[in-house]
Coordinates of N, CA and C in Angstrom, one line a residue:
X242 N 72.7 77.9 144.0 CA 73.6 79.1 144.0 C 74.6 78.9 142.8
X243 N 74.7 79.9 142.0 CA 75.7 79.8 140.9 C 77.0 80.4 141.3
X244 N 78.1 79.8 140.8 CA 79.4 80.3 141.1 C 80.0 81.0 139.9
X245 N 80.6 82.2 140.1 CA 81.1 82.9 139.0 C 82.4 82.2 138.5
X246 N 82.5 82.0 137.2 CA 83.7 81.4 136.6 C 84.3 82.4 135.6
X247 N 85.5 82.9 135.9 CA 86.1 83.9 135.0 C 86.3 83.4 133.6
X248 N 86.7 82.1 133.5 CA 87.0 81.5 132.2 C 85.8 81.4 131.3
X249 N 84.6 81.4 131.9 CA 83.3 81.4 131.1 C 82.8 82.8 130.8
X250 N 83.3 83.8 131.5 CA 82.8 85.1 131.3 C 83.2 85.7 129.9
X251 N 84.3 85.2 129.4 CA 84.7 85.7 128.1 C 84.8 84.6 127.1
X252 N 83.8 83.9 126.9 CA 83.8 82.8 125.9 C 84.0 83.3 124.5
X253 N 84.8 82.5 123.8 CA 85.0 82.8 122.4 C 84.7 81.6 121.6
X254 N 84.2 81.9 120.4 CA 83.9 80.8 119.5 C 84.9 80.9 118.3
X255 N 85.4 79.7 118.0 CA 86.3 79.6 116.9 C 85.5 79.3 115.6
X256 N 85.7 80.1 114.6 CA 85.1 79.9 113.3 C 86.2 79.9 112.2
X257 N 86.0 79.2 111.1 CA 87.0 79.2 110.1 C 87.1 80.6 109.5
X258 N 88.3 81.1 109.1 CA 88.5 82.4 108.5 C 87.7 82.4 107.2
X259 N 87.6 81.3 106.5 CA 86.9 81.3 105.2 C 85.4 81.7 105.4
X260 N 84.8 81.6 106.6 CA 83.5 82.0 106.8 C 83.3 83.6 106.7
X261 N 84.4 84.3 106.7 CA 84.3 85.8 106.6 C 84.4 86.2 105.1
X262 N 84.6 85.3 104.2 CA 84.8 85.6 102.8 C 83.4 85.4 102.1
X263 N 83.0 86.4 101.4 CA 81.8 86.3 100.6 C 82.1 85.3 99.4
X264 N 81.2 84.4 99.1 CA 81.4 83.4 98.1 C 81.9 83.9 96.7
X265 N 81.4 85.0 96.3 CA 81.8 85.5 95.0 C 83.1 86.3 95.1
X266 N 83.8 86.4 96.2 CA 85.1 87.0 96.4 C 86.2 86.0 96.8
X267 N 85.9 84.7 96.8 CA 86.8 83.7 97.2 C 88.2 83.8 96.4
X268 N 88.1 84.2 95.2 CA 89.3 84.3 94.4 C 90.2 85.5 94.8
X269 N 89.7 86.4 95.6 CA 90.5 87.5 96.2 C 91.6 86.9 97.2
X270 N 91.4 85.7 97.7 CA 92.2 85.2 98.8 C 92.9 83.9 98.4
X271 N 93.0 83.6 97.2 CA 93.5 82.3 96.7 C 95.1 82.2 96.8
X272 N 95.8 83.3 96.8 CA 97.2 83.4 96.7 C 97.8 82.9 95.4
X273 N 96.9 82.8 94.4 CA 97.4 82.4 93.1 C 97.0 83.4 92.0
X274 N 97.7 83.4 90.9 CA 97.3 84.3 89.8 C 96.0 83.9 89.3
X275 N 95.1 84.9 89.2 CA 93.7 84.6 88.8 C 93.3 85.6 87.6
X276 N 92.1 85.9 87.6 CA 91.6 86.8 86.6 C 92.3 88.2 86.7
X277 N 92.8 88.7 85.6 CA 93.4 90.1 85.7 C 92.3 91.1 86.2
X278 N 92.8 92.1 86.9 CA 91.9 93.1 87.4 C 92.6 94.5 87.4
X279 N 91.8 95.5 87.4 CA 92.3 96.9 87.5 C 92.1 97.4 88.9
X280 N 91.0 97.0 89.5 CA 90.6 97.5 90.8 C 90.0 96.3 91.6
X281 N 90.4 96.2 92.9 CA 89.9 95.2 93.7 C 89.7 95.8 95.1
X282 N 88.5 95.6 95.7 CA 88.1 96.3 96.9 C 87.4 95.2 97.8
X283 N 87.8 95.3 99.1 CA 87.2 94.4 100.1 C 87.1 95.1 101.5
X284 N 85.9 95.0 102.1 CA 85.7 95.5 103.5 C 85.9 94.4 104.5
X285 N 86.8 94.7 105.4 CA 87.1 93.7 106.5 C 86.5 94.1 107.8
X286 N 86.0 93.2 108.5 CA 85.5 93.4 109.9 C 86.8 93.9 110.7
X287 N 86.6 94.8 111.6 CA 87.7 95.3 112.4 C 88.1 94.4 113.5
X288 N 88.5 93.2 113.2 CA 89.0 92.2 114.1 C 90.4 91.8 113.9
X289 N 91.3 91.9 114.8 CA 92.7 91.6 114.6 C 92.9 90.1 114.2
X290 N 92.0 89.3 114.5 CA 92.1 87.9 114.1 C 92.0 87.6 112.6
X291 N 91.5 88.6 111.9 CA 91.4 88.5 110.5 C 92.6 88.9 109.7
X292 N 93.7 89.3 110.4 CA 94.9 89.7 109.7 C 95.4 88.7 108.7
X293 N 95.3 87.3 109.0 CA 95.7 86.4 107.9 C 94.9 86.5 106.6
X294 N 93.7 86.9 106.8 CA 92.9 87.1 105.5 C 93.3 88.4 104.8
X295 N 93.7 89.4 105.6 CA 94.2 90.6 105.0 C 95.5 90.3 104.2
X296 N 96.4 89.6 104.8 CA 97.6 89.2 104.1 C 97.4 88.4 102.9
X297 N 96.4 87.4 103.0 CA 96.0 86.6 101.8 C 95.5 87.5 100.7
X298 N 94.6 88.5 101.0 CA 94.1 89.4 100.0 C 95.2 90.2 99.3
X299 N 96.1 90.7 100.1 CA 97.2 91.5 99.6 C 98.2 90.7 98.7
X300 N 98.5 89.5 99.2 CA 99.4 88.6 98.5 C 98.8 88.2 97.2
X301 N 97.5 87.9 97.2 CA 96.8 87.5 96.0 C 96.7 88.6 95.0
X302 N 96.5 89.8 95.5 CA 96.5 91.0 94.6 C 97.8 91.2 93.8
X303 N 98.9 90.8 94.5 CA 100.2 91.0 93.8 C 100.8 89.6 93.3
X304 N 99.9 88.6 93.1 CA 100.4 87.3 92.8 C 101.1 87.2 91.5
X305 N 100.9 88.1 90.5 CA 101.6 88.1 89.2 C 103.0 88.6 89.3
X306 N 103.4 89.2 90.4 CA 104.7 89.9 90.5 C 105.7 89.0 91.2
X307 N 106.9 89.5 91.3 CA 108.0 88.8 91.9 C 107.8 88.5 93.3
X308 N 108.5 87.5 93.9 CA 108.3 87.2 95.3 C 108.6 88.4 96.2
X309 N 109.7 89.2 95.8 CA 110.0 90.4 96.6 C 108.9 91.4 96.6
X310 N 108.3 91.6 95.4 CA 107.2 92.6 95.3 C 106.0 92.1 96.1
X311 N 105.7 90.8 96.0 CA 104.5 90.3 96.8 C 104.8 90.5 98.3
X312 N 106.0 90.2 98.7 CA 106.3 90.3 100.1 C 106.2 91.8 100.6
X313 N 106.8 92.7 99.8 CA 106.8 94.1 100.2 C 105.4 94.7 100.1
X314 N 104.6 94.4 99.1 CA 103.3 94.9 99.0 C 102.4 94.4 100.2
X315 N 102.6 93.1 100.5 CA 101.8 92.5 101.6 C 102.3 93.1 103.0
X316 N 103.6 93.3 103.1 CA 104.1 93.9 104.4 C 103.5 95.4 104.6
X317 N 103.6 96.2 103.6 CA 103.2 97.6 103.7 C 101.7 97.7 103.8
X318 N 101.0 96.8 103.1 CA 99.5 96.8 103.2 C 99.0 96.3 104.6
X319 N 99.7 95.4 105.1 CA 99.4 94.9 106.5 C 99.6 96.0 107.5
X320 N 100.6 96.9 107.3 CA 100.9 98.0 108.2 C 99.7 99.0 108.2
X321 N 99.2 99.3 107.0 CA 98.0 100.2 106.9 C 96.8 99.5 107.6
X322 N 96.6 98.2 107.4 CA 95.4 97.6 108.0 C 95.6 97.6 109.5
X323 N 96.8 97.3 110.0 CA 97.1 97.3 111.4 C 96.9 98.6 112.0
X324 N 97.2 99.7 111.3 CA 97.0 101.0 111.8 C 95.5 101.3 111.9
X325 N 94.7 100.8 111.0 CA 93.3 101.0 111.0 C 92.7 100.4 112.3
X326 N 93.2 99.2 112.6 CA 92.8 98.5 113.8 C 93.2 99.1 115.1
X327 N 94.5 99.6 115.1 CA 95.1 100.2 116.3 C 94.7 101.6 116.6
X328 N 94.5 102.4 115.6 CA 94.4 103.9 115.8 C 93.0 104.4 115.4
X329 N 92.1 103.6 114.9 CA 90.8 104.1 114.4 C 89.6 103.4 115.1
X330 N 88.5 104.0 114.8 CA 87.2 103.4 115.4 C 86.9 102.1 114.6
X331 N 87.6 101.7 113.6 CA 87.3 100.5 112.8 C 87.3 99.3 113.7
X332 N 88.1 99.3 114.8 CA 88.1 98.1 115.6 C 87.1 98.1 116.7
X333 N 86.2 99.1 116.8 CA 85.1 99.1 117.7 C 84.1 98.1 117.3
X334 N 83.2 97.7 118.2 CA 82.2 96.7 117.9 C 81.4 97.1 116.6
X335 N 81.4 96.1 115.6 CA 80.7 96.4 114.3 C 81.5 97.2 113.3
X336 N 82.7 97.6 113.7 CA 83.5 98.4 112.8 C 84.1 97.7 111.6
X337 N 84.5 98.4 110.6 CA 85.1 97.8 109.4 C 86.2 98.8 108.9
X338 N 87.0 98.3 108.0 CA 87.9 99.1 107.2 C 87.9 98.5 105.8
X339 N 88.2 99.3 104.8 CA 88.2 98.8 103.4 C 89.6 99.0 102.8
X340 N 90.0 97.9 102.1 CA 91.3 98.0 101.4 C 90.9 98.0 99.9
X341 N 91.5 98.9 99.1 CA 91.3 99.0 97.7 C 92.6 98.9 97.0
X342 N 92.7 98.0 96.1 CA 94.0 97.9 95.3 C 93.7 98.4 93.9
X343 N 94.5 99.3 93.4 CA 94.4 99.8 92.0 C 95.7 99.5 91.3
X344 N 95.6 98.8 90.2 CA 96.7 98.4 89.4 C 96.8 99.3 88.1
X345 N 98.0 99.7 87.8 CA 98.2 100.4 86.5 C 99.5 99.9 85.9
X346 N 99.9 100.5 84.8 CA 101.1 100.0 84.1 C 102.4 100.0 84.9
X347 N 102.5 100.9 85.8 CA 103.8 101.1 86.5 C 103.8 100.4 87.9
X348 N 102.6 100.2 88.5 CA 102.7 99.6 89.9 C 101.3 99.5 90.5
X349 N 101.2 99.3 91.8 CA 99.9 99.1 92.5 C 99.8 100.2 93.6
X350 N 98.6 100.7 93.8 CA 98.3 101.6 94.8 C 97.3 100.9 95.8
X351 N 97.6 100.9 97.0 CA 96.7 100.4 98.1 C 96.1 101.6 98.9
X352 N 94.8 101.6 99.1 CA 94.2 102.6 99.9 C 93.5 101.9 101.0
X353 N 93.7 102.3 102.3 CA 93.0 101.8 103.4 C 92.1 102.9 104.0
X354 N 90.8 102.7 104.0 CA 89.8 103.6 104.5 C 89.3 103.1 105.9
X355 N 89.5 103.9 106.9 CA 89.0 103.4 108.2 C 87.8 104.3 108.6
X356 N 87.3 104.1 109.8 CA 86.1 104.8 110.3 C 86.4 106.0 111.2
X357 N 87.6 106.5 111.1 CA 87.9 107.7 111.9 C 88.8 107.4 113.0
X358 N 89.6 108.5 113.4 CA 90.6 108.3 114.5 C 89.9 108.3 115.8
X359 N 90.6 107.6 116.7 CA 90.1 107.5 118.1 C 90.4 108.8 118.9
X360 N 91.5 109.4 118.6 CA 91.8 110.6 119.4 C 91.6 111.8 118.5
X361 N 91.3 113.0 119.1 CA 91.0 114.2 118.3 C 92.2 114.6 117.5
X362 N 92.0 114.9 116.2 CA 93.0 115.4 115.3 C 92.4 116.5 114.4
X363 N 93.2 117.5 114.2 CA 92.7 118.5 113.2 C 92.7 117.9 111.8
X364 N 91.8 118.4 111.0 CA 91.8 118.0 109.6 C 93.1 118.3 108.9
X365 N 93.5 117.5 108.0 CA 94.8 117.8 107.2 C 95.5 116.5 107.1
X366 N 96.4 116.5 106.0 CA 97.1 115.3 105.7 C 98.2 114.9 106.8
X367 N 98.5 113.7 106.9 CA 99.6 113.3 107.8 C 100.9 113.7 107.1
X368 N 101.8 114.1 107.9 CA 103.1 114.6 107.3 C 104.3 114.0 108.1
X369 N 105.5 114.3 107.6 CA 106.7 113.8 108.3 C 106.7 114.3 109.8
X370 N 106.1 115.4 110.1 CA 106.0 115.9 111.5 C 105.2 114.9 112.3
X371 N 104.0 114.4 111.7 CA 103.2 113.5 112.4 C 104.0 112.2 112.7
X372 N 104.8 111.8 111.7 CA 105.6 110.6 111.9 C 106.6 110.7 113.1
X373 N 107.2 111.9 113.2 CA 108.1 112.2 114.3 C 107.4 112.1 115.6
X374 N 106.2 112.6 115.7 CA 105.5 112.6 117.0 C 104.9 111.2 117.3
X375 N 104.8 110.3 116.2 CA 104.3 109.0 116.5 C 105.4 108.0 116.8
X376 N 106.6 108.3 116.5 CA 107.7 107.4 116.7 C 107.8 107.1 118.2
X377 N 108.2 105.9 118.6 CA 108.4 105.6 120.0 C 109.6 106.4 120.6
X378 N 109.5 106.7 121.8 CA 110.6 107.4 122.5 C 111.4 106.3 123.2
X379 N 112.5 106.6 123.7 CA 113.3 105.6 124.4 C 112.4 105.0 125.6
X380 N 112.4 103.7 125.6 CA 111.6 103.1 126.6 C 110.1 102.8 126.2
X381 N 109.7 103.3 125.1 CA 108.3 103.1 124.7 C 108.2 101.7 124.1
X382 N 107.2 101.0 124.6 CA 107.0 99.6 124.2 C 106.0 99.4 123.1
X383 N 105.2 100.4 122.8 CA 104.2 100.1 121.9 C 104.5 100.2 120.4
X384 N 105.7 100.7 120.0 CA 106.1 100.8 118.7 C 105.2 101.6 117.8
X385 N 104.4 102.5 118.4 CA 103.5 103.3 117.6 C 104.2 104.2 116.6
X386 N 103.8 104.2 115.4 CA 104.4 105.1 114.4 C 105.4 104.4 113.5
X387 N 105.9 103.2 113.8 CA 106.9 102.6 113.0 C 106.3 102.1 111.7
X388 N 105.0 101.7 111.7 CA 104.4 101.2 110.5 C 104.4 102.3 109.4
X389 N 104.0 103.5 109.7 CA 104.0 104.5 108.6 C 105.4 104.9 108.3
X390 N 106.3 104.8 109.2 CA 107.7 105.1 108.9 C 108.2 104.1 107.8
X391 N 107.8 102.8 108.0 CA 108.2 101.8 107.1 C 107.5 102.1 105.7
X392 N 106.3 102.5 105.7 CA 105.6 102.8 104.4 C 106.3 104.0 103.8
X393 N 106.6 105.0 104.6 CA 107.2 106.2 104.0 C 108.6 105.9 103.4
X394 N 109.3 105.0 104.0 CA 110.7 104.6 103.5 C 110.6 103.7 102.3
X395 N 109.7 102.7 102.3 CA 109.8 101.7 101.2 C 108.8 101.9 100.1
X396 N 107.8 102.7 100.2 CA 106.8 102.9 99.1 C 107.4 104.1 98.3
X397 N 107.0 104.1 97.0 CA 107.4 105.2 96.2 C 106.8 106.5 96.6
X398 N 105.5 106.5 97.0 CA 104.7 107.6 97.4 C 103.7 107.1 98.4
X399 N 103.3 108.0 99.3 CA 102.2 107.7 100.2 C 101.6 109.0 100.7
X400 N 100.4 108.9 101.2 CA 99.7 110.0 101.7 C 98.3 109.7 102.3
X401 N 97.5 110.7 102.5 CA 96.2 110.4 103.0 C 95.3 111.6 102.6
X402 N 94.0 111.4 102.9 CA 93.0 112.4 102.4 C 92.8 113.5 103.4
X403 N 93.5 113.5 104.6 CA 93.4 114.6 105.5 C 92.1 114.6 106.3
X404 N 91.2 113.7 106.2 CA 90.0 113.7 106.9 C 90.0 112.7 108.1
X405 N 90.2 113.2 109.4 CA 90.3 112.3 110.5 C 89.0 111.5 110.8
X406 N 87.9 111.9 110.2 CA 86.6 111.2 110.5 C 86.5 109.9 109.6
X407 N 87.0 109.9 108.4 CA 87.1 108.8 107.6 C 88.4 108.8 106.8
X408 N 89.5 108.5 107.5 CA 90.8 108.6 106.9 C 91.0 107.6 105.9
X409 N 91.6 108.0 104.8 CA 92.1 107.1 103.7 C 93.6 107.3 103.6
X410 N 94.3 106.3 104.0 CA 95.8 106.3 103.8 C 96.1 105.4 102.7
X411 N 97.1 105.9 101.8 CA 97.4 105.1 100.6 C 98.9 105.1 100.4
X412 N 99.3 104.1 99.6 CA 100.7 104.1 99.1 C 100.7 103.5 97.7
X413 N 101.8 103.9 97.0 CA 102.0 103.4 95.6 C 103.3 102.7 95.6
X414 N 103.4 101.5 95.1 CA 104.6 100.7 95.0 C 104.8 100.3 93.5
X415 N 105.9 100.8 92.9 CA 106.2 100.5 91.5 C 106.6 99.1 91.4
X416 N 106.3 98.5 90.3 CA 106.7 97.1 90.0 C 108.2 96.9 90.0
X417 N 109.0 97.9 89.5 CA 110.4 97.9 89.4 C 111.0 98.3 90.8
X418 N 111.6 97.4 91.5 CA 112.2 97.6 92.8 C 113.7 97.9 92.7
X419 N 114.2 98.0 91.5 CA 115.7 98.1 91.3 C 116.3 99.3 92.1
X420 N 115.9 100.5 92.0 CA 116.5 101.6 92.6 C 115.7 102.1 93.8
X421 N 115.4 101.2 94.7 CA 114.6 101.5 95.9 C 115.3 101.1 97.2
X422 N 114.9 101.6 98.3 CA 115.5 101.2 99.6 C 115.4 99.7 99.8
X423 N 114.3 99.1 99.3 CA 114.1 97.6 99.4 C 115.2 96.9 98.8
X424 N 115.6 97.3 97.6 CA 116.7 96.7 96.9 C 118.0 96.8 97.7
X425 N 118.2 98.0 98.3 CA 119.4 98.2 99.2 C 119.4 97.2 100.3
X426 N 118.3 97.0 100.9 CA 118.2 96.1 102.1 C 118.5 94.7 101.6
X427 N 118.0 94.2 100.5 CA 118.3 92.9 99.9 C 119.8 92.8 99.6
X428 N 120.4 93.8 99.0 CA 121.8 93.8 98.7 C 122.6 93.7 100.0
X429 N 122.3 94.4 101.0 CA 123.0 94.3 102.3 C 122.9 92.9 102.9
X430 N 121.7 92.4 102.8 CA 121.5 91.0 103.3 C 122.3 90.0 102.6
X431 N 122.3 90.1 101.2 CA 123.1 89.2 100.4 C 124.6 89.3 100.8
X432 N 125.1 90.5 101.1 CA 126.5 90.7 101.5 C 126.8 90.0 102.8
X433 N 125.8 90.1 103.7 CA 126.0 89.6 105.1 C 126.0 88.0 105.0
X434 N 125.3 87.5 104.0 CA 125.2 86.0 103.9 C 126.5 85.4 103.4
X435 N 127.3 86.2 102.8 CA 128.6 85.7 102.2 C 129.6 85.5 103.2

């Protein structure tokens, strides 16, 4: 007679994160300045445990920039990836989402394409109205909607394709952070340190 063991019912296997990287894309995750690029694209499995790889991809994409720029680009990009995992079908079994980085002379644009929303939504772009309805209410513990609010506040521009079946959310971050809310935050933090 066999005895049911709950700890064996949900076995997990630990594998190195590097095993999720295709060999010819290893330089996408090195966190060092590498070969210059105009566009870089990578499809991630819809697993929350891969977020360290997502952050390495984003940080490496911005490796030629200042530490503040790298941090901010990685932070905002992580928010888009986390939204794909939290709010779309990308985190379902076998799901994926794709991050695409486009560089130009003024800054970088990140696009996150997921596999569609979990809840019914009418076609059309996300707007400030959507952000208001996604913000947590008093007593809400899930923090839903704060990520896009952060993107809306700190990126130069952001938007989406308006297609809830294959949503593409993007933001553009200029290389010059001088006259941005991010610079205001840093200035306030410097004053507090004095």
